[in-house]
Amino acid sequence: MTASLSRLFCALLATGLAATATAGLGAPPKFTNLIPNDMARCAPGAGPAVRVDVSGMKSGEGLLIVRAYNARENEWLKAKKYFAKIHEPARKGRMSVCVPVPKAGGNYAIAVQHDVNGDYSTSFSVDGAGMSNNPMVKSFLGIPRPPALEKVAFPVGSGVTTISIAMRYRD
């Protein structure tokens, strides 16, 4: 495992990206802003929306969790500050989701997680993660720091914007 991937996972945990189940016996927790993956919202002529193409899914186990944020410092990777969240059953290889955005002409940022065991929490030994623009995660004095907003932000016009995110895993 590379040091940068280790820092990516630590940064995601430290910034509240991982959701923690609060209900017992494996029941999913209650989520804010959970929407379905409606690929029709990313069809030609649709929008404003973001088609997120995720590559490198290691397995078809668990869930792909996608969180979409307004590109604002006080929202990026902050717990429950995402405007949309999508849960999809994982598929090995490539997956696509469609995230409708609040308005055309805005700047947005996306974070993805492969929750391999589907427990709505992060298991660093197996889960994968990634962010829009595929930034490197740096540290200061050994403390992981989430990427700066300008590293992950991207504009969305009135149509459909397509972005690619490479899933990264610890091992």
Short mmCIF file of N, CA and C in Angstrom, two decimals, residues 73 76 108-109 131-136 138 146-154:
data_model
loop_
_atom_site.label_atom_id
_atom_site.label_comp_id
_atom_site.label_asym_id
_atom_site.label_seq_id
_atom_site.Cartn_x
_atom_site.Cartn_y
_atom_site.Cartn_z
N GLU A 73 -16.18 25.69 1.00
CA GLU A 73 -15.28 25.27 2.08
C GLU A 73 -16.05 24.74 3.29
N TRP A 76 -17.58 20.96 1.96
CA TRP A 76 -16.81 19.86 1.40
C TRP A 76 -16.34 18.88 2.47
N TYR A 108 -19.20 22.00 -8.07
CA TYR A 108 -19.55 20.87 -7.21
C TYR A 108 -18.32 20.01 -6.95
N ALA A 109 -18.44 19.05 -6.02
CA ALA A 109 -17.38 18.10 -5.71
C ALA A 109 -18.05 16.78 -5.33
N MET A 131 -12.28 10.63 -5.18
CA MET A 131 -12.87 11.97 -5.22
C MET A 131 -12.79 12.52 -6.63
N SER A 132 -13.66 13.48 -6.90
CA SER A 132 -13.63 14.13 -8.21
C SER A 132 -12.25 14.70 -8.47
N ASN A 133 -11.81 14.62 -9.70
CA ASN A 133 -10.50 15.07 -10.18
C ASN A 133 -9.35 14.19 -9.68
N ASN A 134 -9.65 13.13 -8.94
CA ASN A 134 -8.64 12.15 -8.50
C ASN A 134 -7.40 12.80 -7.87
N PRO A 135 -7.59 13.64 -6.83
CA PRO A 135 -6.43 14.32 -6.23
C PRO A 135 -5.59 13.39 -5.37
N MET A 136 -4.36 13.79 -5.15
CA MET A 136 -3.49 13.10 -4.20
C MET A 136 -3.81 13.66 -2.81
N LYS A 138 -2.42 14.62 0.83
CA LYS A 138 -1.15 14.95 1.47
C LYS A 138 -1.32 14.96 2.98
N PRO A 146 -7.44 16.50 4.06
CA PRO A 146 -8.26 16.31 2.87
C PRO A 146 -7.78 17.25 1.77
N PRO A 147 -7.98 16.86 0.52
CA PRO A 147 -7.56 17.74 -0.58
C PRO A 147 -8.28 19.08 -0.51
N ALA A 148 -7.59 20.11 -0.91
CA ALA A 148 -8.20 21.44 -0.95
C ALA A 148 -9.38 21.42 -1.92
N LEU A 149 -10.34 22.22 -1.63
CA LEU A 149 -11.55 22.29 -2.44
C LEU A 149 -11.24 22.54 -3.91
N GLU A 150 -10.28 23.39 -4.19
CA GLU A 150 -9.95 23.68 -5.60
C GLU A 150 -9.40 22.46 -6.34
N LYS A 151 -8.92 21.47 -5.60
CA LYS A 151 -8.42 20.24 -6.23
C LYS A 151 -9.54 19.31 -6.67
N VAL A 152 -10.70 19.41 -6.06
CA VAL A 152 -11.81 18.49 -6.35
C VAL A 152 -13.00 19.15 -7.02
N ALA A 153 -13.07 20.48 -6.99
CA ALA A 153 -14.22 21.20 -7.54
C ALA A 153 -14.22 21.18 -9.06
N PHE A 154 -15.41 21.17 -9.63
CA PHE A 154 -15.57 21.22 -11.08
C PHE A 154 -16.90 21.91 -11.40
#
